[in-house]
Amino acid sequence: CEYVHAMGTGPGGMTEYQELFDRYPRLMGGFVWEWLEHGIHRPLPDGGTGTFYGGDFGEPVHDGNFVIDGLVAADRTPRAQLADLAAVFAPVVLDLDAEAGVLRLRSRLDHTDTSRYQLSWRVASAESSVDADGLDEDGVTQGRAGVFAHAPVPPRGTAEIPLPPPLLAHVRTPGVVVTVEASELDPALPALAGWVVARAQVVTVGAEVRPAGLPAPRILQLDQLQLDEATGAVVAIGDQPVEAWRLELWRAPIDNDLGTGWDRPETRPDAETWAALGLDRLVSRLVSLTRTPDRVEIVTRIGAAATDAGVTARWTWTAEAGGLALALEVVPEGGAAAEWARVGVSFALPSLAHDVRWFGRGPGPAYPDTGQAAHVGWFTRSLDALQERTVRPQESGARADVHWARLALPGGRALELATPDAVALTVRPWSTETLAATTHDHLLRGDGRTHVVLDLAQHGVGSGACGPGVLPDYRLTARTVRGSIRFTLDQEAS
């Protein structure tokens, strides 16, 4: 049976299905609809190639972009959800138990043992040299990586493998990320040699996750926070201009937001619910702006015309650890119970970032019910590489559980953020409104700015375009949301 639909951003909820398949022998899995997107490539008038779908050829009857629903793009480029599916379908399951000092391995193989897999480990920290994929470059020479042997585990068997002494020491050391991976070793499959099929981690990193070797951040004082006195919006942090500062409760609808889902046929699509609440046309009104020597407190009321539901946002700024720290509280007010797409701080920088570095999950994207392939580490990506392009533009590309990030900007600038709460970080060269208004990827144009959204909470993505909607645990019901983010500026770009 088809059980999830790989259209646009998604599908969400695959892990919960796999847990059922593992728990009940009568369930043996299902099909993902589908493998390949059926877009048709055509040359563009100004050069290059665009991907087209139903309605683009003058046909009177069509399914629009409903044929754009594959794990692999029409040009056979693997999409992010294929990596997630591989993680969900992992042939072995690993659990790294630091307290017990063992690696637990459970085989999902039905006919062969695990001798085809190699178990390796590595350690990364803020002080170690980290490459773009989050791997420790000098780990081998410093005893921060290795391989350990294990007796083959029979089909559907389990094992507890003692950790080698060097690895055991690392998993009990503060300030590190320890990763254990099972990778292909089968000599009969040389093309797959080294392919990681399963991963487990122990993270003991505390507050300090900023990589060593970066320029020291500037010391910012509270009077360097520049505000629009009429709205309370931030217009500059130090000498770094900031534009379009606002609270974001909406996202450019993904394909799954436009369907009801098999499990909620009596409800309207999430995108319609958000539109009825006016989340795509919010207006902010300044209630109060209070300055004291040690803090700036702003209260705004945010809502849409013709609706009772809205939120009160309290933005409290202080000078902390050399930067300007924001404590944000968002409280729903009035109206019936509502659901939001996100609760995020959205703003734009008036130039394009060269690249983004972050500590959190990566290197690929993740939403509350996706991102099974994403793991914790230090990562670097160019602004272009951060984008998860979909044939019909929509919300995509968030990096989850981010505690630190650095945006390298022209002119020797770099904006950094740090948070103990973890945010979902989205950085792109176009706004949410542009995403929502654009019908085809080849028509998507940046505006020369870097658009940033820091989500304190997010709604899941589900599979509702043709399948189950967002599961209850991943639905963002209107509620009080709090979070804190510290902003700093580098003295110069590295």
Tab-separated table of C-alpha atoms in Angstrom:
chain	number	residue	atom	x	y	z
A	1	CYS	CA	0.000	0.000	0.000
A	2	GLU	CA	1.095	3.546	-0.673
A	3	TYR	CA	1.590	5.101	2.737
A	4	VAL	CA	3.514	8.355	2.331
A	5	HIS	CA	3.606	10.858	-0.524
A	6	ALA	CA	6.955	12.427	-1.467
A	7	MET	CA	5.559	15.670	-2.886
A	8	GLY	CA	7.392	18.936	-2.258
A	9	THR	CA	8.776	19.327	1.265
A	10	GLY	CA	8.221	16.041	3.068
A	11	PRO	CA	7.029	13.422	3.611
A	12	GLY	CA	6.690	13.638	7.365
A	13	GLY	CA	5.875	10.852	9.785
A	14	MET	CA	7.910	8.045	8.204
A	15	THR	CA	9.610	7.156	11.485
A	16	GLU	CA	6.317	6.389	13.230
A	17	TYR	CA	5.356	3.994	10.446
A	18	GLN	CA	8.705	2.217	10.667
A	19	GLU	CA	8.266	1.810	14.416
A	20	LEU	CA	4.972	0.024	13.742
A	21	PHE	CA	6.590	-2.185	11.106
A	22	ASP	CA	9.307	-3.142	13.587
A	23	ARG	CA	6.854	-3.765	16.427
A	24	TYR	CA	4.278	-5.909	14.617
A	25	PRO	CA	5.451	-8.821	12.450
A	26	ARG	CA	2.204	-8.742	10.452
A	27	LEU	CA	3.138	-5.314	9.103
A	28	MET	CA	5.833	-5.412	6.464
A	29	GLY	CA	6.016	-1.866	5.209
A	30	GLY	CA	4.551	0.019	2.305
A	31	PHE	CA	5.325	2.003	-0.821
A	32	VAL	CA	6.380	5.622	-1.100
A	33	TRP	CA	4.556	7.473	-3.849
A	34	GLU	CA	6.808	7.839	-5.681
A	35	TRP	CA	10.320	7.302	-6.961
A	36	LEU	CA	10.623	9.901	-9.739
A	37	GLU	CA	9.161	13.330	-10.346
A	38	HIS	CA	7.454	13.536	-13.734
A	39	GLY	CA	8.454	17.064	-14.628
A	40	ILE	CA	9.235	17.871	-18.263
A	41	HIS	CA	12.339	19.891	-19.034
A	42	ARG	CA	12.176	22.647	-21.616
A	43	PRO	CA	14.696	25.303	-22.643
A	44	LEU	CA	14.051	28.787	-21.295
A	45	PRO	CA	14.010	31.885	-23.510
A	46	ASP	CA	16.974	33.409	-21.686
A	47	GLY	CA	18.967	30.189	-21.607
A	48	GLY	CA	19.058	27.269	-19.217
A	49	THR	CA	16.319	24.728	-18.586
A	50	GLY	CA	13.107	24.831	-16.598
A	51	THR	CA	10.941	22.038	-15.234
A	52	PHE	CA	7.292	22.214	-16.284
A	53	TYR	CA	4.146	20.404	-15.160
A	54	GLY	CA	0.396	20.140	-15.754
A	55	GLY	CA	-1.173	23.270	-17.225
A	56	ASP	CA	2.077	24.539	-18.731
A	57	PHE	CA	1.310	23.098	-22.162
A	58	GLY	CA	-2.143	24.518	-22.825
A	59	GLU	CA	-3.921	21.270	-21.982
A	60	PRO	CA	-7.528	21.741	-20.752
A	61	VAL	CA	-7.455	18.873	-18.220
A	62	HIS	CA	-4.467	18.283	-15.985
A	63	ASP	CA	-3.322	17.585	-12.420
A	64	GLY	CA	-1.120	20.643	-12.024
A	65	ASN	CA	2.055	19.795	-10.136
A	66	PHE	CA	0.596	16.616	-8.670
A	67	VAL	CA	3.051	14.660	-10.838
A	68	ILE	CA	5.953	16.390	-9.036
A	69	ASP	CA	6.025	13.894	-6.199
A	70	GLY	CA	9.242	11.893	-6.270
A	71	LEU	CA	12.135	10.994	-4.016
A	72	VAL	CA	14.300	11.740	-7.055
A	73	ALA	CA	13.986	14.818	-9.265
A	74	ALA	CA	13.086	14.520	-12.944
A	75	ASP	CA	16.785	14.852	-13.827
A	76	ARG	CA	17.538	11.968	-11.407
A	77	THR	CA	19.054	14.188	-8.731
A	78	PRO	CA	18.324	12.638	-5.298
A	79	ARG	CA	16.193	14.887	-3.105
A	80	ALA	CA	16.561	15.375	0.654
A	81	GLN	CA	13.689	13.013	1.425
A	82	LEU	CA	15.564	10.107	-0.192
A	83	ALA	CA	18.317	10.475	2.414
A	84	ASP	CA	15.660	10.582	5.141
A	85	LEU	CA	13.999	7.447	3.779
A	86	ALA	CA	17.359	5.646	3.743
A	87	ALA	CA	17.810	6.557	7.410
A	88	VAL	CA	14.305	5.305	8.233
A	89	PHE	CA	14.901	2.064	6.314
A	90	ALA	CA	18.340	1.515	7.905
A	91	PRO	CA	19.263	-2.197	7.838
A	92	VAL	CA	20.765	-1.931	11.319
A	93	VAL	CA	19.764	0.250	14.273
A	94	LEU	CA	22.481	1.673	16.535
A	95	ASP	CA	22.174	2.983	20.098
A	96	LEU	CA	25.270	4.484	21.727
A	97	ASP	CA	24.935	4.191	25.527
A	98	ALA	CA	27.645	6.258	27.195
A	99	GLU	CA	26.629	5.339	30.743
A	100	ALA	CA	26.738	1.598	30.117
A	101	GLY	CA	29.765	1.897	27.836
A	102	VAL	CA	28.238	-0.161	25.043
A	103	LEU	CA	26.956	0.141	21.510
A	104	ARG	CA	23.681	-1.699	21.039
A	105	LEU	CA	23.120	-3.033	17.552
A	106	ARG	CA	19.820	-4.420	16.266
A	107	SER	CA	19.698	-6.031	12.843
A	108	ARG	CA	16.724	-5.620	10.536
A	109	LEU	CA	18.249	-7.992	7.992
A	110	ASP	CA	16.179	-11.093	7.296
A	111	HIS	CA	18.694	-13.420	5.622
A	112	THR	CA	22.282	-12.280	6.186
A	113	ASP	CA	24.405	-11.311	9.153
A	114	THR	CA	26.058	-7.924	9.688
A	115	SER	CA	29.554	-8.883	8.530
A	116	ARG	CA	29.111	-6.604	5.504
A	117	TYR	CA	29.190	-3.502	7.745
A	118	GLN	CA	32.106	-1.726	9.359
A	119	LEU	CA	31.663	0.134	12.639
A	120	SER	CA	33.685	3.348	12.937
A	121	TRP	CA	33.706	6.300	15.329
A	122	ARG	CA	34.867	9.897	15.347
A	123	VAL	CA	34.928	12.827	17.757
A	124	ALA	CA	34.397	16.515	17.001
A	125	SER	CA	34.500	19.562	19.240
A	126	ALA	CA	34.565	23.337	18.962
A	127	GLU	CA	38.365	23.196	19.257
A	128	SER	CA	38.923	20.545	16.584
A	129	SER	CA	39.296	21.221	12.884
A	130	VAL	CA	35.909	20.689	11.260
A	131	ASP	CA	35.258	20.444	7.537
A	132	ALA	CA	32.093	21.245	5.606
A	133	ASP	CA	30.506	17.897	6.388
A	134	GLY	CA	31.123	18.051	10.104
A	135	LEU	CA	33.952	15.507	10.059
A	136	ASP	CA	37.044	15.893	12.210
A	137	GLU	CA	39.878	16.430	9.710
A	138	ASP	CA	42.768	15.636	12.048
A	139	GLY	CA	40.958	13.098	14.205
A	140	VAL	CA	42.999	10.074	13.203
A	141	THR	CA	46.332	11.566	14.188
A	142	GLN	CA	44.956	12.866	17.477
A	143	GLY	CA	43.242	9.644	18.477
A	144	ARG	CA	39.817	11.139	17.751
A	145	ALA	CA	38.635	8.533	15.254
A	146	GLY	CA	38.851	4.801	14.866
A	147	VAL	CA	37.307	1.492	13.871
A	148	PHE	CA	36.222	-1.299	16.166
A	149	ALA	CA	35.538	-4.900	15.367
A	150	HIS	CA	32.372	-6.785	16.234
A	151	ALA	CA	31.183	-10.328	15.890
A	152	PRO	CA	28.613	-10.606	13.087
A	153	VAL	CA	25.051	-10.288	14.335
A	154	PRO	CA	22.638	-12.877	12.875
A	155	PRO	CA	19.475	-11.905	10.960
A	156	ARG	CA	17.033	-10.029	13.212
A	157	GLY	CA	19.525	-10.428	16.045
A	158	THR	CA	20.809	-7.978	18.639
A	159	ALA	CA	24.166	-7.405	20.311
A	160	GLU	CA	25.800	-5.241	22.961
A	161	ILE	CA	29.294	-4.304	21.809
A	162	PRO	CA	31.700	-2.900	24.433
A	163	LEU	CA	33.190	0.434	23.437
A	164	PRO	CA	36.959	0.467	22.813
A	165	PRO	CA	38.823	2.306	25.599
A	166	PRO	CA	39.596	5.448	23.500
A	167	LEU	CA	35.961	5.746	22.464
A	168	LEU	CA	34.750	5.050	26.002
A	169	ALA	CA	36.861	7.950	27.264
A	170	HIS	CA	35.459	10.320	24.639
A	171	VAL	CA	31.765	9.567	25.225
A	172	ARG	CA	32.243	10.569	28.865
A	173	THR	CA	34.156	13.773	28.055
A	174	PRO	CA	32.338	17.117	28.202
A	175	GLY	CA	32.282	19.314	25.101
A	176	VAL	CA	32.296	16.754	22.305
A	177	VAL	CA	30.077	15.147	19.705
A	178	VAL	CA	30.814	11.439	19.330
A	179	THR	CA	29.458	9.711	16.234
A	180	VAL	CA	29.370	5.979	15.526
A	181	GLU	CA	28.516	4.823	12.012
A	182	ALA	CA	27.867	1.536	10.267
A	183	SER	CA	29.059	1.643	6.679
A	184	GLU	CA	29.171	-0.752	3.732
A	185	LEU	CA	32.198	-3.027	3.627
A	186	ASP	CA	30.974	-5.758	1.244
A	187	PRO	CA	33.719	-6.365	-1.363
A	188	ALA	CA	31.033	-7.578	-3.759
A	189	LEU	CA	29.604	-4.042	-3.789
A	190	PRO	CA	32.656	-1.813	-4.410
A	191	ALA	CA	30.507	1.097	-5.601
A	192	LEU	CA	28.925	1.274	-2.153
A	193	ALA	CA	32.141	1.037	-0.150
A	194	GLY	CA	31.994	3.466	2.762
A	195	TRP	CA	28.299	4.228	2.342
A	196	VAL	CA	26.872	5.028	5.782
A	197	VAL	CA	23.727	3.009	6.506
A	198	ALA	CA	23.189	3.844	10.192
A	199	ARG	CA	24.416	6.342	12.753
A	200	ALA	CA	24.272	6.986	16.525
A	201	GLN	CA	25.600	9.897	18.547
A	202	VAL	CA	26.423	11.069	22.047
A	203	VAL	CA	26.493	14.858	22.456
A	204	THR	CA	28.120	16.325	25.573
A	205	VAL	CA	28.586	19.841	24.221
A	206	GLY	CA	27.627	22.590	26.655
A	207	ALA	CA	27.194	26.309	26.106
A	208	GLU	CA	30.424	26.868	24.187
A	209	VAL	CA	29.956	25.644	20.622
A	210	ARG	CA	31.593	28.504	18.717
A	211	PRO	CA	34.465	27.001	16.698
A	212	ALA	CA	37.996	27.946	17.598
A	213	GLY	CA	39.927	30.174	15.222
A	214	LEU	CA	37.154	32.646	14.436
A	215	PRO	CA	37.720	36.379	14.987
A	216	ALA	CA	36.734	37.601	18.422
A	217	PRO	CA	33.240	39.094	18.443
A	218	ARG	CA	32.781	42.791	19.050
A	219	ILE	CA	31.460	43.994	22.378
A	220	LEU	CA	27.993	45.448	21.783
A	221	GLN	CA	26.269	47.784	24.190
A	222	LEU	CA	22.541	48.142	24.624
A	223	ASP	CA	22.586	51.606	23.047
A	224	GLN	CA	23.837	49.984	19.819
A	225	LEU	CA	20.453	48.357	19.315
A	226	GLN	CA	18.692	50.621	16.826
A	227	LEU	CA	14.901	50.488	16.796
A	228	ASP	CA	12.083	52.020	14.818
A	229	GLU	CA	10.458	54.077	17.555
A	230	ALA	CA	7.052	53.827	15.866
A	231	THR	CA	6.966	50.024	15.569
A	232	GLY	CA	9.644	48.615	17.895
A	233	ALA	CA	11.213	46.765	14.962
A	234	VAL	CA	15.002	46.360	14.885
A	235	VAL	CA	16.667	48.424	12.158
A	236	ALA	CA	20.321	47.837	13.123
A	237	ILE	CA	22.427	45.703	15.418
A	238	GLY	CA	25.561	47.730	15.988
A	239	ASP	CA	26.545	48.950	12.522
A	240	GLN	CA	24.822	46.024	10.783
A	241	PRO	CA	21.579	47.194	9.121
A	242	VAL	CA	18.554	44.949	9.581
A	243	GLU	CA	15.397	45.090	7.467
A	244	ALA	CA	11.861	43.684	7.594
A	245	TRP	CA	12.116	42.650	11.269
A	246	ARG	CA	8.929	40.871	12.365
A	247	LEU	CA	7.299	37.906	14.064
A	248	GLU	CA	6.456	35.160	11.549
A	249	LEU	CA	3.578	32.712	12.116
A	250	TRP	CA	3.153	31.647	8.482
A	251	ARG	CA	5.094	29.741	5.876
A	252	ALA	CA	4.925	29.564	2.100
A	253	PRO	CA	2.514	26.601	1.856
A	254	ILE	CA	4.107	23.280	1.057
A	255	ASP	CA	2.191	20.815	-1.107
A	256	ASN	CA	1.154	18.866	1.988
A	257	ASP	CA	-0.330	22.024	3.544
A	258	LEU	CA	-2.759	22.174	0.612
A	259	GLY	CA	-4.310	18.740	1.291
A	260	THR	CA	-6.427	17.524	4.186
A	261	GLY	CA	-4.773	14.152	4.669
A	262	TRP	CA	-6.510	10.779	4.749
A	263	ASP	CA	-6.765	10.961	8.532
A	264	ARG	CA	-8.540	14.353	8.613
A	265	PRO	CA	-10.954	14.355	5.627
A	266	GLU	CA	-13.527	16.445	7.499
A	267	THR	CA	-11.122	19.337	8.065
A	268	ARG	CA	-9.886	21.981	5.693
A	269	PRO	CA	-6.241	22.073	4.582
A	270	ASP	CA	-3.733	23.673	6.923
A	271	ALA	CA	-2.987	26.365	4.348
A	272	GLU	CA	-6.666	27.384	4.339
A	273	THR	CA	-6.749	27.463	8.137
A	274	TRP	CA	-3.728	29.758	8.222
A	275	ALA	CA	-5.228	31.998	5.531
A	276	ALA	CA	-8.501	32.251	7.485
A	277	LEU	CA	-6.489	33.375	10.521
A	278	GLY	CA	-4.699	35.921	8.363
A	279	LEU	CA	-1.261	34.531	9.169
A	280	ASP	CA	-0.070	35.597	5.707
A	281	ARG	CA	-1.113	39.238	6.270
A	282	LEU	CA	-0.206	39.988	9.864
A	283	VAL	CA	0.100	43.561	11.064
A	284	SER	CA	2.068	44.588	14.154
A	285	ARG	CA	1.007	47.435	16.468
A	286	LEU	CA	3.357	48.855	19.081
A	287	VAL	CA	1.806	48.695	22.543
A	288	SER	CA	4.770	49.974	24.557
A	289	LEU	CA	8.504	50.616	24.351
A	290	THR	CA	10.346	50.987	27.663
A	291	ARG	CA	14.043	51.735	28.104
A	292	THR	CA	16.013	51.326	31.305
A	293	PRO	CA	19.802	51.310	31.801
A	294	ASP	CA	19.930	47.506	31.639
A	295	ARG	CA	17.138	46.563	29.246
A	296	VAL	CA	14.806	47.554	26.443
A	297	GLU	CA	11.324	46.052	26.557
A	298	ILE	CA	8.943	46.176	23.604
A	299	VAL	CA	5.373	44.893	23.590
A	300	THR	CA	3.566	44.434	20.278
A	301	ARG	CA	0.105	43.182	19.364
A	302	ILE	CA	0.127	41.189	16.146
A	303	GLY	CA	-2.917	40.085	14.192
A	304	ALA	CA	-4.833	40.399	10.930
A	305	ALA	CA	-7.851	42.409	9.868
A	306	ALA	CA	-11.261	40.723	10.208
A	307	THR	CA	-10.016	38.142	12.738
A	308	ASP	CA	-10.130	38.089	16.534
A	309	ALA	CA	-7.189	35.744	17.015
A	310	GLY	CA	-3.795	37.331	17.419
A	311	VAL	CA	-0.746	37.316	19.644
A	312	THR	CA	0.949	39.599	22.114
A	313	ALA	CA	4.730	39.543	21.753
A	314	ARG	CA	7.102	40.766	24.454
A	315	TRP	CA	10.607	41.492	23.122
A	316	THR	CA	13.142	42.050	25.924
A	317	TRP	CA	16.677	43.107	24.958
A	318	THR	CA	19.726	43.072	27.242
A	319	ALA	CA	23.487	43.257	26.760
A	320	GLU	CA	24.928	39.820	27.458
A	321	ALA	CA	28.252	38.048	26.831
A	322	GLY	CA	29.399	40.729	24.429
A	323	GLY	CA	26.254	40.653	22.325
A	324	LEU	CA	22.659	41.812	22.334
A	325	ALA	CA	20.353	39.180	23.769
A	326	LEU	CA	16.680	38.909	22.865
A	327	ALA	CA	14.203	37.128	25.139
A	328	LEU	CA	10.935	36.683	23.247
A	329	GLU	CA	7.573	35.628	24.633
A	330	VAL	CA	4.628	35.048	22.274
A	331	VAL	CA	1.166	34.657	23.848
A	332	PRO	CA	-1.999	33.850	21.844
A	333	GLU	CA	-4.857	36.250	22.468
A	334	GLY	CA	-8.575	36.113	21.596
A	335	GLY	CA	-10.443	34.042	19.078
A	336	ALA	CA	-10.996	30.314	18.835
A	337	ALA	CA	-8.240	27.744	19.215
A	338	ALA	CA	-5.818	28.156	16.343
A	339	GLU	CA	-2.858	26.434	14.749
A	340	TRP	CA	0.202	28.202	13.377
A	341	ALA	CA	2.752	27.280	10.749
A	342	ARG	CA	5.661	28.502	12.875
A	343	VAL	CA	6.708	30.930	15.580
A	344	GLY	CA	9.781	32.651	14.238
A	345	VAL	CA	11.809	35.842	14.194
A	346	SER	CA	12.116	36.926	10.579
A	347	PHE	CA	14.432	39.606	9.176
A	348	ALA	CA	16.557	40.469	6.164
A	349	LEU	CA	20.138	41.633	5.792
A	350	PRO	CA	20.732	44.063	2.910
A	351	SER	CA	23.425	41.945	1.237
A	352	LEU	CA	23.968	38.306	0.332
A	353	ALA	CA	25.793	36.033	2.761
A	354	HIS	CA	28.823	34.229	1.387
A	355	ASP	CA	28.200	31.164	3.507
A	356	VAL	CA	26.606	29.983	6.710
A	357	ARG	CA	28.286	27.989	9.480
A	358	TRP	CA	26.287	26.401	12.234
A	359	PHE	CA	26.270	23.959	15.105
A	360	GLY	CA	23.140	21.854	15.129
A	361	ARG	CA	21.659	19.179	12.948
A	362	GLY	CA	22.741	18.864	9.341
A	363	PRO	CA	24.057	18.844	6.774
A	364	GLY	CA	20.576	18.501	5.244
A	365	PRO	CA	17.225	19.995	6.234
A	366	ALA	CA	14.868	18.859	8.984
A	367	TYR	CA	11.376	19.728	10.184
A	368	PRO	CA	9.641	18.350	13.301
A	369	ASP	CA	8.611	15.120	11.510
A	370	THR	CA	11.389	14.883	8.898
A	371	GLY	CA	15.172	15.059	8.831
A	372	GLN	CA	15.939	11.516	9.914
A	373	ALA	CA	19.233	11.744	8.016
A	374	ALA	CA	20.313	14.928	9.793
A	375	HIS	CA	22.799	14.551	12.638
A	376	VAL	CA	24.502	16.862	15.131
A	377	GLY	CA	27.735	18.591	14.202
A	378	TRP	CA	29.486	21.705	12.907
A	379	PHE	CA	28.624	22.425	9.282
A	380	THR	CA	29.338	24.980	6.558
A	381	ARG	CA	27.293	25.608	3.422
A	382	SER	CA	27.135	28.353	0.838
A	383	LEU	CA	23.886	30.292	0.645
A	384	ASP	CA	23.054	28.554	-2.624
A	385	ALA	CA	23.804	25.086	-1.235
A	386	LEU	CA	21.429	25.680	1.678
A	387	GLN	CA	18.463	25.893	-0.674
A	388	GLU	CA	16.322	22.789	-1.167
A	389	ARG	CA	14.885	23.579	-4.578
A	390	THR	CA	11.396	22.303	-5.342
A	391	VAL	CA	9.735	22.539	-8.760
A	392	ARG	CA	6.883	24.521	-7.188
A	393	PRO	CA	8.584	26.858	-4.684
A	394	GLN	CA	7.494	26.353	-1.085
A	395	GLU	CA	8.824	26.349	2.484
A	396	SER	CA	12.017	24.273	2.593
A	397	GLY	CA	15.596	24.192	3.742
A	398	ALA	CA	15.369	24.652	7.527
A	399	ARG	CA	18.286	23.348	9.594
A	400	ALA	CA	17.066	22.045	12.935
A	401	ASP	CA	18.264	22.313	16.551
A	402	VAL	CA	20.737	25.093	15.802
A	403	HIS	CA	22.549	26.507	18.847
A	404	TRP	CA	25.071	28.689	17.014
A	405	ALA	CA	25.305	30.128	13.513
A	406	ARG	CA	27.486	32.581	11.651
A	407	LEU	CA	26.522	34.398	8.449
A	408	ALA	CA	29.584	35.684	6.574
A	409	LEU	CA	28.665	38.934	4.801
A	410	PRO	CA	30.446	41.229	2.325
A	411	GLY	CA	32.746	43.954	3.587
A	412	GLY	CA	34.371	41.901	6.316
A	413	ARG	CA	31.190	41.529	8.349
A	414	ALA	CA	29.746	38.459	10.010
A	415	LEU	CA	26.544	38.234	12.026
A	416	GLU	CA	26.432	35.491	14.632
A	417	LEU	CA	23.637	34.147	16.762
A	418	ALA	CA	23.671	31.803	19.725
A	419	THR	CA	20.842	30.289	21.715
A	420	PRO	CA	20.531	27.789	24.562
A	421	ASP	CA	17.043	26.873	23.383
A	422	ALA	CA	17.936	25.774	19.825
A	423	VAL	CA	16.127	27.199	16.808
A	424	ALA	CA	15.349	26.029	13.308
A	425	LEU	CA	17.465	28.177	10.993
A	426	THR	CA	16.338	29.091	7.481
A	427	VAL	CA	18.596	31.319	5.377
A	428	ARG	CA	17.690	32.138	1.759
A	429	PRO	CA	18.011	34.858	-0.902
A	430	TRP	CA	14.236	35.398	-1.188
A	431	SER	CA	11.397	36.215	1.148
A	432	THR	CA	8.562	34.006	2.350
A	433	GLU	CA	6.152	36.079	0.258
A	434	THR	CA	8.244	35.559	-2.901
A	435	LEU	CA	8.292	31.801	-2.316
A	436	ALA	CA	4.529	31.705	-1.946
A	437	ALA	CA	3.876	33.821	-5.044
A	438	THR	CA	6.201	31.934	-7.438
A	439	THR	CA	4.838	28.999	-9.431
A	440	HIS	CA	8.032	27.466	-10.848
A	441	ASP	CA	11.556	27.190	-9.523
A	442	HIS	CA	13.117	28.755	-12.620
A	443	LEU	CA	11.031	31.887	-11.983
A	444	LEU	CA	12.327	32.261	-8.409
A	445	ARG	CA	14.503	35.359	-8.131
A	446	GLY	CA	16.398	36.718	-5.170
A	447	ASP	CA	16.282	40.389	-4.241
A	448	GLY	CA	19.944	40.822	-3.298
A	449	ARG	CA	19.217	40.383	0.409
A	450	THR	CA	19.722	37.523	2.869
A	451	HIS	CA	16.407	36.492	4.420
A	452	VAL	CA	16.643	34.763	7.812
A	453	VAL	CA	13.989	33.023	9.890
A	454	LEU	CA	14.787	31.757	13.395
A	455	ASP	CA	11.957	29.439	14.402
A	456	LEU	CA	11.284	28.813	18.077
A	457	ALA	CA	8.550	26.342	17.072
A	458	GLN	CA	7.349	24.762	13.832
A	459	HIS	CA	4.371	22.832	12.481
A	460	GLY	CA	5.234	19.446	10.977
A	461	VAL	CA	4.943	18.705	7.263
A	462	GLY	CA	3.057	15.387	7.183
A	463	SER	CA	2.049	13.763	3.919
A	464	GLY	CA	-1.370	15.350	3.460
A	465	ALA	CA	-1.138	16.068	-0.274
A	466	CYS	CA	-2.015	12.392	-0.710
A	467	GLY	CA	-1.656	10.498	2.550
A	468	PRO	CA	-1.768	11.104	6.302
A	469	GLY	CA	-1.641	14.662	7.571
A	470	VAL	CA	0.611	15.998	10.304
A	471	LEU	CA	0.506	13.698	13.334
A	472	PRO	CA	-0.852	15.259	16.567
A	473	ASP	CA	2.552	15.452	18.258
A	474	TYR	CA	3.872	17.621	15.422
A	475	ARG	CA	0.949	20.042	15.065
A	476	LEU	CA	1.675	23.544	16.299
A	477	THR	CA	-1.410	24.439	18.314
A	478	ALA	CA	-1.467	28.069	19.386
A	479	ARG	CA	0.243	28.306	22.762
A	480	THR	CA	2.681	30.463	24.680
A	481	VAL	CA	6.145	30.154	23.139
A	482	ARG	CA	9.346	31.508	24.672
A	483	GLY	CA	12.926	31.586	23.497
A	484	SER	CA	16.156	33.548	23.660
A	485	ILE	CA	18.722	34.442	20.995
A	486	ARG	CA	21.983	36.398	21.354
A	487	PHE	CA	23.284	38.401	18.379
A	488	THR	CA	26.947	39.362	17.942
A	489	LEU	CA	29.127	40.818	15.203
A	490	ASP	CA	32.575	39.598	14.186
A	491	GLN	CA	35.409	42.095	13.949
A	492	GLU	CA	36.121	40.755	10.470
A	493	ALA	CA	35.170	37.823	8.277
A	494	SER	CA	37.432	34.809	8.580
